[in-house]
Amino acid sequence: MLQDALVSSLKNIATRFRIESIRATTASASGHPTTCMSSAELMAALFFADMRFDPRQPQHPEADRLVMSKGHAAPLLYAMWAEAGFIPRERLTDLRLFTSNLEGHPTPRLPFVDVATGSLGQGLAAGVGCALNARRIGSSYRTYVLMGDGETAEGSVWEAASAAHFHKLDSLCAIIDVNALGQSRGTELEHDLETYRGRWSAFGWHVIAIDGHDLPQILAAYQEARGTTGRPTVILARTLKGKGVSFTEGLPNWHGKPLSREQMAKALDELNAQFVPDSGVPKIAAPPPARPEAAPGNMPAPDFKLGDLIATREAYGSAIAKLATSDPRVVALDADVKNSTFSDKFEAVHPDRFYQFFIAEQVMVGAAMGLAARGAIPFPSTFAAFLTRAADFIRMAAISGVNIKLAGSHAGVSIGEDGPSQMALEDFAMATAQPNFVALYPSDAVSTERLIAEAAAYQGPVYLRTSRPKTPVIYDNGEQFPIGGLKLVRKSDKDKATVIGAGVTLFEALKAHDELKAQGVHIRVIDLYSVQPIDAASLIEAGRQTGRLITVEDHYAAGGLGDAVARAVAPAGLTVTRLAVPEIPRSGKPDELLDKFGISARHIVNAVMNQ
Amino acid sequence: MLQDALVSSLKNIATRFRIESIRATTASASGHPTTCMSSAELMAALFFADMRFDPRQPQHPEADRLVMSKGHAAPLLYAMWAEAGFIPRERLTDLRLFTSNLEGHPTPRLPFVDVATGSLGQGLAAGVGCALNARRIGSSYRTYVLMGDGETAEGSVWEAASAAHFHKLDSLCAIIDVNALGQSRGTELEHDLETYRGRWSAFGWHVIAIDGHDLPQILAAYQEARGTTGRPTVILARTLKGKGVSFTEGLPNWHGKPLSREQMAKALDELNAQFVPDSGVPKIAAPPPARPEAAPGNMPAPDFKLGDLIATREAYGSAIAKLATSDPRVVALDADVKNSTFSDKFEAVHPDRFYQFFIAEQVMVGAAMGLAARGAIPFPSTFAAFLTRAADFIRMAAISGVNIKLAGSHAGVSIGEDGPSQMALEDFAMATAQPNFVALYPSDAVSTERLIAEAAAYQGPVYLRTSRPKTPVIYDNGEQFPIGGLKLVRKSDKDKATVIGAGVTLFEALKAHDELKAQGVHIRVIDLYSVQPIDAASLIEAGRQTGRLITVEDHYAAGGLGDAVARAVAPAGLTVTRLAVPEIPRSGKPDELLDKFGISARHIVNAVMNQ
């Protein structure tokens, strides 16, 4: 199509985007029409003059990606896919209905959405992951991220900016819709494009500043971005919120407000008058043909020796390295603690699939989400305590249902001298709160390696917790650890209580078992390696057979193993005695802390004896 | 003291800092000596030639503040306070012992620590809060933040950088120890001070780049920072990790590793040879005299009308505005949602104590921590879902025990059409996991206002959850809501179950009560406005009297009201039937979602009838 004809067509497409955004939000009596209106030209040109994709097959592996980081512009995204023919246009006014997948903010219930957005500032990190995946599979697909200007206040955006520069992601293009209006007031930088330029340049990006309503400028910017090598590009687009309608354009107090029926009628009159003669919708550029990805092989069985002392964090490092050798989809992400989490064992074998994010947990998790959405099986790992830094990303990963495998090391007071800031004591509360998260907690090297294989084979978000201290191998290499199971580690007909532990506390329970046995008291010991889903039937059976359930965990009392077991057994009328860390801990030696904070063998013995 | 004499004294102080850092970490056989060694001159000059403070009274309200953001340099901080005379020098080797407050990373168990550090990238946000507090009380104290170079990868640093510029905090000075080595490898930018300069300049800071081991340059930099007005200053100090000892200086693989006894002997020989003749320790500059702060008055009683429809989020906005009128310590912080949380009511009355952070929740919470540490009573508020963005700050707030009052609005599926990304369904899991957090959940306007007053009067961290929908006033204005209590809202002698709700579900419970009563079935209804601490005795009494406890909550099943009640009543052998949101929800109308996700009156009726 010649440039003038193209511009006319795109102008009309942008006008239709505005009309549909207004119609849908007015129909729903909620939503953000003016947020959509500022981005209309940017998105018309992107979809119909730049991106290569197949509108009948949004998940095509070679197709360019669009992450709508400003998720409240969902009606615009839906209008784009209607214009491309994927969504029937008449369905757009089902926006936000319970019966429709056209939700208030985009979720992967829609096949053209890679990751859920709506918590601002996350899209660029996901875009980093999509772009890294292109490199992984050797594809030339490009990744675009549409961001609002307000969300660039989020630190996660600058983590992603820095990471994209470090990884030289020239296939990544951020588009910032600088409409200068936030939700409750003007943005901090309003239309000060020069300050934006300074910041993005300082973070190593190629910067293009344009008028975001000027289609020739937009087309030139996409062209320039496509030709930029060695670094990512950001397009700073000066726009007006509510553009195209006289009583919304550039005006405050319109954020998140649909037009009334009367206002809509007036707005549509104005917009309909803006159509120009055109030559139809431009043909969308097709992606290159999809190529088959190498099939994963089988991971060899564990090869440990009973009794050997190996920290589960170390077994984690070996396991992901081994897994990656048999499965090309497996990648690892680090936040400058690879020598503590032992993910450096992965890097040593598969440096090309090991991504460094320095001390920036949000972009590490966000990039993992993007990688997972594009077919990789990412293992981002850091200290479990510092995964809380990415709690909102983890929340959105749950909403997205993405296939990430988070691993947190250095759990609990058993890390010892470093003190409470480094101790994860609320990580299970965070992970198990998400109803679709799997939460795993191995105790020895064999179970760690088996659970890594299980986590990789499972489709969906997984959290795996490892520990700092060395613990003995207690399982045979052939032992299986299916998700949702548990292990009866000690059992007799005379058990008067069941003690449920995992990780370091399993070994305290075994010590307590032996001490009690010497006194003629028998207890059952359960290794609850799968905290969520949980084997409720076996726990109830153990509770009924032994009369008492006692949990012991290197975690605060709320949200950990005790609560998980209690929820599982409550329908059977069973209650749980909980041993957990009762207060903010402090520095000390690992064994000393287990004892001082009430989760050592001595306390288990007391709990069994003093009912 | 003349410059040359001063430099000699400071050089020797820096050498002593190195010696003490090595001695303490070798004694503890853990810790980060080389991290301390790179900052030694920077801290010697800061404490003994720039800062104004009283070493006998670290919490002096007019004293300059130092936030040790690189918390793993704790041994250096302790050596500084030993040199200043506050810590007996012979105690320094108690580092990391359970019996000592000289923990692995600094916590406010030590009176010279305002906020706990050790989760990197948080100190600058706290420093923003300290600096805002100086403005609040009209003090000229200055705030210094010592950061590692690695931690500037954290997005929270850039949130804080942007906020400090926006608020024109010229009393804030960041010092970045650019030693170029992270934990597991070189930092991203290594010694590239020009790129650092570009980034900080772009964020509006005055930048001074120096050799961080050159004392005259350091002294000049502090002088220049002190004279800079209208914007904060960052000192970029090129240093060498492990400086001063031949076999650690500038070398990798020394992070977090103490020297062996033999290595220590060699290192101390080298360091002892570096002493020069000096004229003693320079006198520390005293702060101006403390001034009494205006005493808080009493907040007037609520003034609502029974039956009036008022969302608790709106009552929150009115309440904090009213509270601030009677108490000058009260401040409010926003992340560009003031018109949704109704904190704009506060801004309208007290604009000088209302701090805008745009869409940046980490710095909002971090600044609140700094404000609280310096005597303010901060109410940072945003959508409860977006407080998860600051989960790691909340974790560190718990470790710090700071007096912050977090408020999260738009809880649960009852927000409706916006969809899951905007729904907080794990906020109680996050807040109640911290054992020293108070967690409150008002249901009507009267209880909201009372709980705000309770939260302000309580010394320690508080989380308060509010809701989007309007709910009727059900309590008399004179009703009291002590922390740790609950309300029996419906009670009879014939109750066959107790239904426990809060927020929107309390009204579903009341509806269920009326429907059941019409069928001749009586239930007790409890308003669990204080989720943590919790009134276990009353819950157990209700359970025993009525036979059944049923919780109903607009929260996921894990970590919310159900778990809190179950933990409280388990010692009495009671179990809990839980109604909670069982899966990732979706967009829809509020009432429709309450019903579809199992927490409406209909489901309560079913739960009561089908036991």
CSV table of N, CA, C and O in Angstrom, one decimal, chain A residues 458-493:
chain,number,residue,atom,x,y,z
A,458,TYR,N,5.0,-30.6,35.2
A,458,TYR,CA,3.7,-30.0,35.5
A,458,TYR,C,3.5,-28.8,34.7
A,458,TYR,O,4.4,-27.9,34.5
A,459,GLN,N,2.3,-28.5,34.2
A,459,GLN,CA,2.0,-27.3,33.4
A,459,GLN,C,1.3,-26.3,34.3
A,459,GLN,O,0.1,-26.4,34.6
A,460,GLY,N,2.1,-25.3,34.7
A,460,GLY,CA,1.5,-24.3,35.6
A,460,GLY,C,2.5,-23.8,36.6
A,460,GLY,O,3.7,-24.3,36.6
A,461,PRO,N,2.1,-22.8,37.4
A,461,PRO,CA,3.1,-22.2,38.3
A,461,PRO,C,3.5,-23.0,39.5
A,461,PRO,O,2.6,-23.6,40.1
A,462,VAL,N,4.7,-23.1,39.8
A,462,VAL,CA,5.3,-23.9,40.9
A,462,VAL,C,6.2,-23.1,41.7
A,462,VAL,O,7.0,-22.3,41.2
A,463,TYR,N,6.1,-23.3,43.0
A,463,TYR,CA,7.2,-22.7,43.9
A,463,TYR,C,7.8,-23.9,44.6
A,463,TYR,O,7.2,-24.8,45.2
A,464,LEU,N,9.2,-23.9,44.7
A,464,LEU,CA,10.0,-24.9,45.4
A,464,LEU,C,10.9,-24.2,46.3
A,464,LEU,O,11.6,-23.3,46.0
A,465,ARG,N,10.8,-24.7,47.6
A,465,ARG,CA,11.6,-24.1,48.7
A,465,ARG,C,12.8,-25.0,49.0
A,465,ARG,O,12.6,-26.2,49.2
A,466,THR,N,14.0,-24.4,49.0
A,466,THR,CA,15.2,-25.2,49.5
A,466,THR,C,15.8,-24.6,50.7
A,466,THR,O,15.5,-23.5,51.1
A,467,SER,N,16.7,-25.4,51.3
A,467,SER,CA,17.3,-25.0,52.6
A,467,SER,C,18.8,-24.8,52.5
A,467,SER,O,19.4,-25.4,51.6
A,468,ARG,N,19.4,-24.1,53.4
A,468,ARG,CA,20.8,-23.8,53.4
A,468,ARG,C,21.6,-25.0,54.0
A,468,ARG,O,22.6,-25.3,53.5
A,469,PRO,N,21.2,-25.5,55.2
A,469,PRO,CA,22.0,-26.6,55.8
A,469,PRO,C,22.1,-27.9,55.0
A,469,PRO,O,21.2,-28.2,54.3
A,470,LYS,N,23.2,-28.5,55.2
A,470,LYS,CA,23.4,-29.9,54.5
A,470,LYS,C,22.5,-30.8,55.3
A,470,LYS,O,22.4,-30.8,56.5
A,471,THR,N,21.8,-31.7,54.6
A,471,THR,CA,21.0,-32.7,55.2
A,471,THR,C,21.3,-34.1,54.5
A,471,THR,O,21.7,-34.1,53.3
A,472,PRO,N,21.1,-35.2,55.3
A,472,PRO,CA,21.5,-36.5,54.7
A,472,PRO,C,20.5,-36.9,53.6
A,472,PRO,O,19.3,-36.7,53.7
A,473,VAL,N,21.0,-37.7,52.7
A,473,VAL,CA,20.1,-38.4,51.7
A,473,VAL,C,19.4,-39.5,52.5
A,473,VAL,O,20.0,-40.3,53.1
A,474,ILE,N,18.1,-39.4,52.4
A,474,ILE,CA,17.3,-40.5,53.2
A,474,ILE,C,16.5,-41.3,52.2
A,474,ILE,O,15.9,-42.3,52.7
A,475,TYR,N,16.4,-40.9,51.0
A,475,TYR,CA,15.5,-41.7,50.0
A,475,TYR,C,16.4,-42.5,49.0
A,475,TYR,O,17.4,-42.0,48.6
A,476,ASP,N,15.9,-43.6,48.6
A,476,ASP,CA,16.5,-44.3,47.5
A,476,ASP,C,16.4,-43.6,46.2
A,476,ASP,O,15.4,-42.8,46.0
A,477,ASN,N,17.4,-43.8,45.4
A,477,ASN,CA,17.3,-43.0,44.1
A,477,ASN,C,16.1,-43.4,43.3
A,477,ASN,O,15.6,-42.6,42.5
A,478,GLY,N,15.5,-44.5,43.5
A,478,GLY,CA,14.3,-44.9,42.7
A,478,GLY,C,13.0,-44.4,43.3
A,478,GLY,O,11.9,-44.5,42.6
A,479,GLU,N,13.0,-43.7,44.4
A,479,GLU,CA,11.8,-43.2,45.0
A,479,GLU,C,11.1,-42.2,44.2
A,479,GLU,O,11.8,-41.3,43.6
A,480,GLN,N,9.8,-42.2,44.1
A,480,GLN,CA,9.1,-41.2,43.3
A,480,GLN,C,8.4,-40.2,44.2
A,480,GLN,O,8.0,-40.6,45.3
A,481,PHE,N,8.3,-39.0,43.7
A,481,PHE,CA,7.7,-37.9,44.5
A,481,PHE,C,6.6,-37.2,43.7
A,481,PHE,O,6.8,-36.0,43.3
A,482,PRO,N,5.5,-37.8,43.5
A,482,PRO,CA,4.5,-37.1,42.7
A,482,PRO,C,3.9,-35.9,43.4
A,482,PRO,O,3.8,-35.9,44.6
A,483,ILE,N,3.6,-34.9,42.6
A,483,ILE,CA,3.0,-33.7,43.2
A,483,ILE,C,1.7,-34.0,43.9
A,483,ILE,O,0.9,-34.8,43.3
A,484,GLY,N,1.5,-33.5,45.1
A,484,GLY,CA,0.2,-33.8,45.8
A,484,GLY,C,0.4,-35.0,46.7
A,484,GLY,O,-0.6,-35.4,47.4
A,485,GLY,N,1.6,-35.6,46.8
A,485,GLY,CA,1.8,-36.7,47.7
A,485,GLY,C,2.5,-36.3,49.0
A,485,GLY,O,2.8,-35.2,49.2
A,486,LEU,N,2.8,-37.4,49.8
A,486,LEU,CA,3.6,-37.2,51.0
A,486,LEU,C,4.3,-38.5,51.2
A,486,LEU,O,4.0,-39.5,50.5
A,487,LYS,N,5.3,-38.5,52.1
A,487,LYS,CA,6.0,-39.8,52.5
A,487,LYS,C,5.8,-40.1,53.9
A,487,LYS,O,6.0,-39.2,54.8
A,488,LEU,N,5.4,-41.3,54.2
A,488,LEU,CA,5.4,-41.8,55.6
A,488,LEU,C,6.8,-42.3,55.8
A,488,LEU,O,7.2,-43.4,55.3
A,489,VAL,N,7.5,-41.6,56.6
A,489,VAL,CA,8.9,-41.9,56.8
A,489,VAL,C,9.2,-42.8,58.0
A,489,VAL,O,10.1,-43.6,58.0
A,490,ARG,N,8.3,-42.7,59.0
A,490,ARG,CA,8.3,-43.6,60.1
A,490,ARG,C,6.9,-44.0,60.4
A,490,ARG,O,6.0,-43.1,60.4
A,491,LYS,N,6.7,-45.3,60.7
A,491,LYS,CA,5.3,-45.7,60.9
A,491,LYS,C,5.4,-47.0,61.7
A,491,LYS,O,6.2,-47.9,61.5
A,492,SER,N,4.5,-47.1,62.7
A,492,SER,CA,4.3,-48.3,63.5
A,492,SER,C,2.9,-48.5,63.8
A,492,SER,O,2.1,-47.5,63.7
A,493,ASP,N,2.5,-49.6,64.4
A,493,ASP,CA,1.1,-49.8,64.8
A,493,ASP,C,0.8,-49.1,66.1
A,493,ASP,O,-0.3,-49.0,66.5
